[in-house]
Tab-separated table of C-alpha atoms in Angstrom:
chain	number	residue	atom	x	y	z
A	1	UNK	CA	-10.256	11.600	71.248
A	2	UNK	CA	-10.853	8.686	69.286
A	3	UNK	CA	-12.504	5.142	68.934
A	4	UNK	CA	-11.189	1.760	67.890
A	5	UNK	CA	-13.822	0.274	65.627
A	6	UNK	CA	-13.805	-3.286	65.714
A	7	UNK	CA	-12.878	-5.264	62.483
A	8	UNK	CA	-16.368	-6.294	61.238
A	9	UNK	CA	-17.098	-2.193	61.612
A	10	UNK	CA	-14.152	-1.144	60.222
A	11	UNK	CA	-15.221	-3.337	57.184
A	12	UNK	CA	-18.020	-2.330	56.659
A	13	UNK	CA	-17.244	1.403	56.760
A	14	UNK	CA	-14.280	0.925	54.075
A	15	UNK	CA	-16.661	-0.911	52.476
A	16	UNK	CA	-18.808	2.596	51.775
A	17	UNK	CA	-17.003	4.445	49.183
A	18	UNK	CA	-15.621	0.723	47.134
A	19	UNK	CA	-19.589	-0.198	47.053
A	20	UNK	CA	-20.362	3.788	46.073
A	21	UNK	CA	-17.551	3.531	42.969
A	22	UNK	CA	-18.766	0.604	41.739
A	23	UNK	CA	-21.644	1.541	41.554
A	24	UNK	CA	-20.410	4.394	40.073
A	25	UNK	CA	-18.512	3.281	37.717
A	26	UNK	CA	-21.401	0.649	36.551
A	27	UNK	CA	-23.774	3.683	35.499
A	28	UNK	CA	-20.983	5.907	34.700
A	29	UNK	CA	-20.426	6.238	30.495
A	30	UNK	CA	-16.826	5.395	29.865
A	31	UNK	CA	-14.571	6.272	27.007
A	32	UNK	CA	-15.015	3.223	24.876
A	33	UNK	CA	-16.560	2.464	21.600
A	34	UNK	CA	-18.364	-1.217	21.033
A	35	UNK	CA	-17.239	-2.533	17.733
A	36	UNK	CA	-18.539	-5.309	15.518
A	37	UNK	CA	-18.367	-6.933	12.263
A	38	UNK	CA	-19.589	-4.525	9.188
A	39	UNK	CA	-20.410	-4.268	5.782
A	40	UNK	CA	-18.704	-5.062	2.894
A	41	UNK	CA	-19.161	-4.436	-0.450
A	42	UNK	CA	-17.816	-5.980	-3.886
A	43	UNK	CA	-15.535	-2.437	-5.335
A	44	UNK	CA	-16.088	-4.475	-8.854
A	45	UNK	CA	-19.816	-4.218	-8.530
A	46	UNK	CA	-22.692	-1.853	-7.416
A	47	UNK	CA	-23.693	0.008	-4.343
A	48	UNK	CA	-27.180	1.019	-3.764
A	49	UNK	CA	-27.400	1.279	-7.571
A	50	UNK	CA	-23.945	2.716	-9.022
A	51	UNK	CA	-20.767	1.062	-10.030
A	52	UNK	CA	-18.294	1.479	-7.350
A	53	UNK	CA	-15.534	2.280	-9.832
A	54	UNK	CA	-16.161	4.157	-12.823
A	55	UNK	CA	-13.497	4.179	-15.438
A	56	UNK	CA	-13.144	6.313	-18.416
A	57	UNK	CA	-9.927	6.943	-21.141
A	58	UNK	CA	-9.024	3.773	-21.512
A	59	UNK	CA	-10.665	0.019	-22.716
A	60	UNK	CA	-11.914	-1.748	-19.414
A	61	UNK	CA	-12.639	-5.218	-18.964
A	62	UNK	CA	-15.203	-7.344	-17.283
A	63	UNK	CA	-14.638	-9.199	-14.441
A	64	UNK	CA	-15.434	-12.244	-12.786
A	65	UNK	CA	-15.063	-12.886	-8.768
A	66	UNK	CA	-15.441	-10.438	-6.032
A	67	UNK	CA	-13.027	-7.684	-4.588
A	68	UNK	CA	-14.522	-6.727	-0.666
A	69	UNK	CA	-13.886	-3.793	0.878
A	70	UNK	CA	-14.359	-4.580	4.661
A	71	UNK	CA	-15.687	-2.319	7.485
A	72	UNK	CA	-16.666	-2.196	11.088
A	73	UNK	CA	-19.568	-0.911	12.846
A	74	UNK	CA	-19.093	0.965	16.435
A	75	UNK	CA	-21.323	2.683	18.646
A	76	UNK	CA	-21.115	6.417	17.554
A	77	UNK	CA	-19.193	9.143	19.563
A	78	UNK	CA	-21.819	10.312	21.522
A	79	UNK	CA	-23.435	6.825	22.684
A	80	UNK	CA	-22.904	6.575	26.453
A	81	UNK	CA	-21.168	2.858	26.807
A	82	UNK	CA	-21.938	1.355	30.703
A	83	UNK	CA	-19.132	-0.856	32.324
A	84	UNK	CA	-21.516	-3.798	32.269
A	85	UNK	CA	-21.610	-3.544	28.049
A	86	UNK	CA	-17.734	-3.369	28.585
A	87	UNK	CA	-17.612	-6.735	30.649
A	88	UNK	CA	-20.238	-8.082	27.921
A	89	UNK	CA	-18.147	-7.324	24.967
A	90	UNK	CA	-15.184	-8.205	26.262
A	91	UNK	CA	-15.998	-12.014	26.516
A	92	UNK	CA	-17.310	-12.571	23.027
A	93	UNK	CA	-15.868	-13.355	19.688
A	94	UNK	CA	-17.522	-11.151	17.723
A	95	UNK	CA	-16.998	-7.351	19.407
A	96	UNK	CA	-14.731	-6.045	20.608
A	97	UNK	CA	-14.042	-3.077	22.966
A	98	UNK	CA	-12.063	0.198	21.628
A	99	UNK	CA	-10.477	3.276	23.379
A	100	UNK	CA	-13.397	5.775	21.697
A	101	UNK	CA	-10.221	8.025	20.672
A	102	UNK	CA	-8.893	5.100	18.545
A	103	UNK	CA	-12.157	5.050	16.423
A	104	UNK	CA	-13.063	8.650	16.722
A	105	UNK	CA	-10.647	11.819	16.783
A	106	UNK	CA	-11.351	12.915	19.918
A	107	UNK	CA	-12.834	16.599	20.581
A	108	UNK	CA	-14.817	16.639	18.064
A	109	UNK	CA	-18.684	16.690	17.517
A	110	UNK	CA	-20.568	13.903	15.677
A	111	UNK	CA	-20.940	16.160	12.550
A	112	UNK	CA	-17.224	17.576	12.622
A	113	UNK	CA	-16.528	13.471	12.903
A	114	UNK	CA	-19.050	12.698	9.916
A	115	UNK	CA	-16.969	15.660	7.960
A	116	UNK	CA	-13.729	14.376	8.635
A	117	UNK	CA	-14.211	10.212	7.540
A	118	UNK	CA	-15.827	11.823	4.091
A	119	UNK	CA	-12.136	13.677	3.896
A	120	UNK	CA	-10.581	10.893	4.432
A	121	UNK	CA	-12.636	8.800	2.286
A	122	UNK	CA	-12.155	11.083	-0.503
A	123	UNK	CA	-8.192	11.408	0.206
A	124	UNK	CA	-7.956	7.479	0.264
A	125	UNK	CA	-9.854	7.515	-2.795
A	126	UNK	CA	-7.420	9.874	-4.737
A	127	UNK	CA	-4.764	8.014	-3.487
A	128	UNK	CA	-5.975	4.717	-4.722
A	129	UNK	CA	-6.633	5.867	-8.003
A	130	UNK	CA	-2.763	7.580	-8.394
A	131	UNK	CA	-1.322	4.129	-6.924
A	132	UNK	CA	-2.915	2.014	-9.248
A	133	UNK	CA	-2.884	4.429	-12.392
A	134	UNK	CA	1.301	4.235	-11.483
A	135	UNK	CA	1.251	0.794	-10.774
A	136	UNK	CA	0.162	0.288	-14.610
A	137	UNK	CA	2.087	2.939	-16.144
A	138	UNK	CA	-0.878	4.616	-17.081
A	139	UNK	CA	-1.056	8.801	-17.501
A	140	UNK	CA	-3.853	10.191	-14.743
A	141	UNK	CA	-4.398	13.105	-17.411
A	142	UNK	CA	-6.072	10.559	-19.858
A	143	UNK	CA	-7.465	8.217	-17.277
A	144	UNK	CA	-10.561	9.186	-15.339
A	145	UNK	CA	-11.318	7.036	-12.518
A	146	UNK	CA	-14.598	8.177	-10.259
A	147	UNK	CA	-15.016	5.834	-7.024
A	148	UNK	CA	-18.575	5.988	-5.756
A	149	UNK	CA	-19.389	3.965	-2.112
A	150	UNK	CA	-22.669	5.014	-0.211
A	151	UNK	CA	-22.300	5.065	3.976
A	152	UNK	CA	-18.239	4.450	4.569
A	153	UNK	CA	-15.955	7.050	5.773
A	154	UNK	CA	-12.098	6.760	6.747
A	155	UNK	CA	-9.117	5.284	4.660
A	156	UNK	CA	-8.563	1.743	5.219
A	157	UNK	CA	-10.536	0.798	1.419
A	158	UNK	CA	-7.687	2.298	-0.225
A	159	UNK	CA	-6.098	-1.063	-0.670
A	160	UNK	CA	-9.272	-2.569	-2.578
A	161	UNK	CA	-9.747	0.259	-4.547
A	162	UNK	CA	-6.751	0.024	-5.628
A	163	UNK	CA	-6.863	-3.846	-6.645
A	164	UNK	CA	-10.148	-3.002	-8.591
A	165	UNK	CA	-8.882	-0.416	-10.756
A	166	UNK	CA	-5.937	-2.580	-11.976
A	167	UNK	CA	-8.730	-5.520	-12.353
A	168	UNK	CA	-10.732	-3.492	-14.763
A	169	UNK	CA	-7.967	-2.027	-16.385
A	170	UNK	CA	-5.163	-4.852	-16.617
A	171	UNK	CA	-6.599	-7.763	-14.927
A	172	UNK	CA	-3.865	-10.023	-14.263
A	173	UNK	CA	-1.691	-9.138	-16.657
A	174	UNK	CA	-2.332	-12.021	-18.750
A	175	UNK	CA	-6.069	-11.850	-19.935
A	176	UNK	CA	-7.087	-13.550	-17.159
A	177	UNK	CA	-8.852	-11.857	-13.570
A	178	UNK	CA	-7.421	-10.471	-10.786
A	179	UNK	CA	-9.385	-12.546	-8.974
A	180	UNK	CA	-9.199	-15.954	-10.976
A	181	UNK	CA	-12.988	-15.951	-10.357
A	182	UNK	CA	-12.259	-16.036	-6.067
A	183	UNK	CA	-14.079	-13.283	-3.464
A	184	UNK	CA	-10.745	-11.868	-2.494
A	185	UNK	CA	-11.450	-9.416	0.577
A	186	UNK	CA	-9.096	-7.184	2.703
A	187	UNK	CA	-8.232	-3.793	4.314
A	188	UNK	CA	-5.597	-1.476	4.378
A	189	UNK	CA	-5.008	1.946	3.617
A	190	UNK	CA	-2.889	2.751	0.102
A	191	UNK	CA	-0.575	6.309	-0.534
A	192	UNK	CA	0.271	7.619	-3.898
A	193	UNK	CA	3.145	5.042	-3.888
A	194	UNK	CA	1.356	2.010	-3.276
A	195	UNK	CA	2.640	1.417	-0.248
A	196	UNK	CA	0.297	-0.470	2.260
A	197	UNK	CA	-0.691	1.454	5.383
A	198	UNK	CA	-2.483	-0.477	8.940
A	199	UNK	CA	-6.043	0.548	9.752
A	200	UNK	CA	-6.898	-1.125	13.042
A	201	UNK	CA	-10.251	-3.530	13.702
A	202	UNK	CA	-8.880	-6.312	11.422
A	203	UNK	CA	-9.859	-9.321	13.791
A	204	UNK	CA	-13.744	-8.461	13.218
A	205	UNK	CA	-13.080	-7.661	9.654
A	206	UNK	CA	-12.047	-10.936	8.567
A	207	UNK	CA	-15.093	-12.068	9.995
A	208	UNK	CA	-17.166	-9.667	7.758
A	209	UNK	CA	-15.097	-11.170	5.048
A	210	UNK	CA	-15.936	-14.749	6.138
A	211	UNK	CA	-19.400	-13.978	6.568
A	212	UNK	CA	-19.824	-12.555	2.741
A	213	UNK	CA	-17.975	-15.553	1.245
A	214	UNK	CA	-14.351	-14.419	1.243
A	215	UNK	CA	-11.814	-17.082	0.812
A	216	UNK	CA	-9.093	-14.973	0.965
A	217	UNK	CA	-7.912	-12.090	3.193
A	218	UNK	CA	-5.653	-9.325	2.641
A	219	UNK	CA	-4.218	-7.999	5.698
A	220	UNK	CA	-1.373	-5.332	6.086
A	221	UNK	CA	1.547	-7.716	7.233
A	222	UNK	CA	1.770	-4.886	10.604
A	223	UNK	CA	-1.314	-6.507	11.564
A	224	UNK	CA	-1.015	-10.146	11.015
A	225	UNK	CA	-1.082	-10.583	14.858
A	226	UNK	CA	-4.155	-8.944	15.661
A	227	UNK	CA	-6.090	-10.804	12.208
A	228	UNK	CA	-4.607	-14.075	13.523
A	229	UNK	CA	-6.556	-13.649	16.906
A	230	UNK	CA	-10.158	-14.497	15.652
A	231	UNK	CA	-9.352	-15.549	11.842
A	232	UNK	CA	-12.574	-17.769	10.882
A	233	UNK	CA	-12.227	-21.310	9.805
A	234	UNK	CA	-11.745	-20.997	5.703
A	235	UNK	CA	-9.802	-17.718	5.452
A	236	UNK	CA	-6.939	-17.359	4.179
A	237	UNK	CA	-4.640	-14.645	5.653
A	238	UNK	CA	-1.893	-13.027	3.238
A	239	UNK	CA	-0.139	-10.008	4.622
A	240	UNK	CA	0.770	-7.926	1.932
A	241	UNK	CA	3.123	-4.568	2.052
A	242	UNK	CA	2.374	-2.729	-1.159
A	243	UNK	CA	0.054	-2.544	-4.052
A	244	UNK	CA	2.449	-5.016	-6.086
A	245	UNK	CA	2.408	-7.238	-3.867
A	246	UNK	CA	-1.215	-7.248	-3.025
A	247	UNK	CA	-1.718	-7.160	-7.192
A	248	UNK	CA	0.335	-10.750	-7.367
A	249	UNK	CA	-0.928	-12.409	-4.822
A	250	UNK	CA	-4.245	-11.805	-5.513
A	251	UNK	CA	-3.762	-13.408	-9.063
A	252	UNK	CA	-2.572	-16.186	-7.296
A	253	UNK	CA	1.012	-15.935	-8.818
A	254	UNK	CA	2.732	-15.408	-5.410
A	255	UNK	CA	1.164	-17.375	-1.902
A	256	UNK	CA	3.447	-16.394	0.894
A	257	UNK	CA	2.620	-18.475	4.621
A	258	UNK	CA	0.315	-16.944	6.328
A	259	UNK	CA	1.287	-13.807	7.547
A	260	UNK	CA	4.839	-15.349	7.380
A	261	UNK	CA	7.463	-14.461	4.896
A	262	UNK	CA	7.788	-17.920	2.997
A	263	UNK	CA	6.815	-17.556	-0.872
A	264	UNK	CA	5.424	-20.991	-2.346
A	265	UNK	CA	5.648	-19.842	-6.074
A	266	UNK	CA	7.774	-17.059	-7.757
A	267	UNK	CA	5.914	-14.070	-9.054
A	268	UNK	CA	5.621	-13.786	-12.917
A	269	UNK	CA	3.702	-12.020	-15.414
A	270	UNK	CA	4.078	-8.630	-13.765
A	271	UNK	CA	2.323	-5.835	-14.984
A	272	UNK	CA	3.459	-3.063	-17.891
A	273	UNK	CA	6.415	-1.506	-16.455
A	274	UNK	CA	7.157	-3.923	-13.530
A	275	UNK	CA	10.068	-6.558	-13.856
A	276	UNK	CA	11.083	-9.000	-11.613
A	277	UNK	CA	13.476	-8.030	-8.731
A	278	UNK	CA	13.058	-8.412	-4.801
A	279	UNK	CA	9.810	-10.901	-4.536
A	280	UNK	CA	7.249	-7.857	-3.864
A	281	UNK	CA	5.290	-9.638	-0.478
A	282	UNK	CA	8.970	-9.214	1.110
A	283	UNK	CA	9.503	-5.637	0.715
């Protein structure tokens, strides 16, 4: 036999278990990472003491300007993160929230995580070095490039390491910097090829990059969207596709619209080996 509850009781007693997984859910850790802004750091100058790029076989030149690597800081894999930090986050400018599997390969321990970044590190690093060594035509048996950066892990400095190799090596092509004297920063992960790769968190990096002078972002031209969405007043975006591309524009000899495809000025003075062709920021 049963009893009709009247409305203000039947309320309240559905009202039980929604109250319960709230409350729940507001102690409960969730499967998010907090990100913010990071470091950055200058690939033509020191870390903690050592050159970031050490070059021997070949005459290198000094530099003027700054090349920044850019990074982002997030709560590590085992940090509990409440729904109330969520809500937080969510609302300002300067975090943002992450699936925890997008910043950290999931199933994994913090050390196995720490092991796996250095690999990747290290891979983007070899990578960088056989892009931009190809990119100037230069033999990797007679070139020895060491790359040296205290406290990063993962790929996406590929790009920059890249760009500061050719700087000390070939500048722009024609005596002059890479940089034309600028802090140039950006992201992106590089292969063998020089061919441009996304890396995620680019709305809080060009924040980094604002932060530590940067007049100038480099942005893989996949993730002109998501830069776009917080870009600081004074930044320049340029999406770039490959490590020609990123090479010319840096030097200031090709400007396309921000992450658009219009080109202001031809590209000229290309590297050893390179010669004119499709512009390289529309590949």
């Amino acid at each position: 036999m049963f009893s009709r509850l009247t409305r203000p009781r039947a309320l309240a007693v559905c009202a039980v278990p929604v109250v319960a997984l709230l409350a729940t859910a507001a102690f409960a850790p969730l499967p998010y990472s907090l990100t913010q802004p990071g470091l950055t750091a200058d690939v033509l100058g020191e870390n903690k003491g050592d050159p970031v790029i050490t070059i021997t076989g070949a005459p290198v030149r000094d530099t003027t300007g700054q090349l920044r690597m850019t990074t982002i800081e997030a709560t590590s894999p085992d940090t509990p993160v409440r729904l109330g930090q969520l809500v937080d986050a969510w609302f300002s400018t300067d975090r943002a929230v992450m699936p925890r599997d997008s910043v950290y390969p999931s199933g994994r321990s913090t050390r196995e995580i720490e092991r796996y970044n250095t690999r990747q590190m290290q891979a983007s690093q070899d990578d960088a070095t056989r892009a931009a060594l190809g990119y100037l035509g230069l033999d990797g048996k007679g070139v020895e490039v060491t790359l040296k950066l205290a406290d990063v892990g993962g790929p996406s400095a590929g790009l920059l390491f890249s760009l500061g190799i050719v700087d000390k090596l070939n500048g722009d092509g024609a005596d002059g910097d890479l940089t034309g004297g600028r802090t140039i920063a950006g992201t992106g992960t590089i292969d063998p090829a020089g061919k441009v790769g996304p890396v995620g968190g680019v709305s809080l990096k060009t924040q980094a990059a604002r932060r530590d002078g940067a007049s100038v972002f480099l942005v893989p031209k996949a993730e002109c969207g998501d830069a776009k969405a917080e870009l600081p007043a004074g930044l320049r975006l340029i999406p770039v596709t490959t490590l020609k591309c990123s090479a010319c524009t840096a030097a200031g000899r090709a400007l396309p619209a921000a992450c658009g495809t219009a080109v202001r000025r031809p590209c000229s003075g290309w590297p050893p080996g390179i010669r004119g062709g499709r512009h390289p920021c529309l590949a």
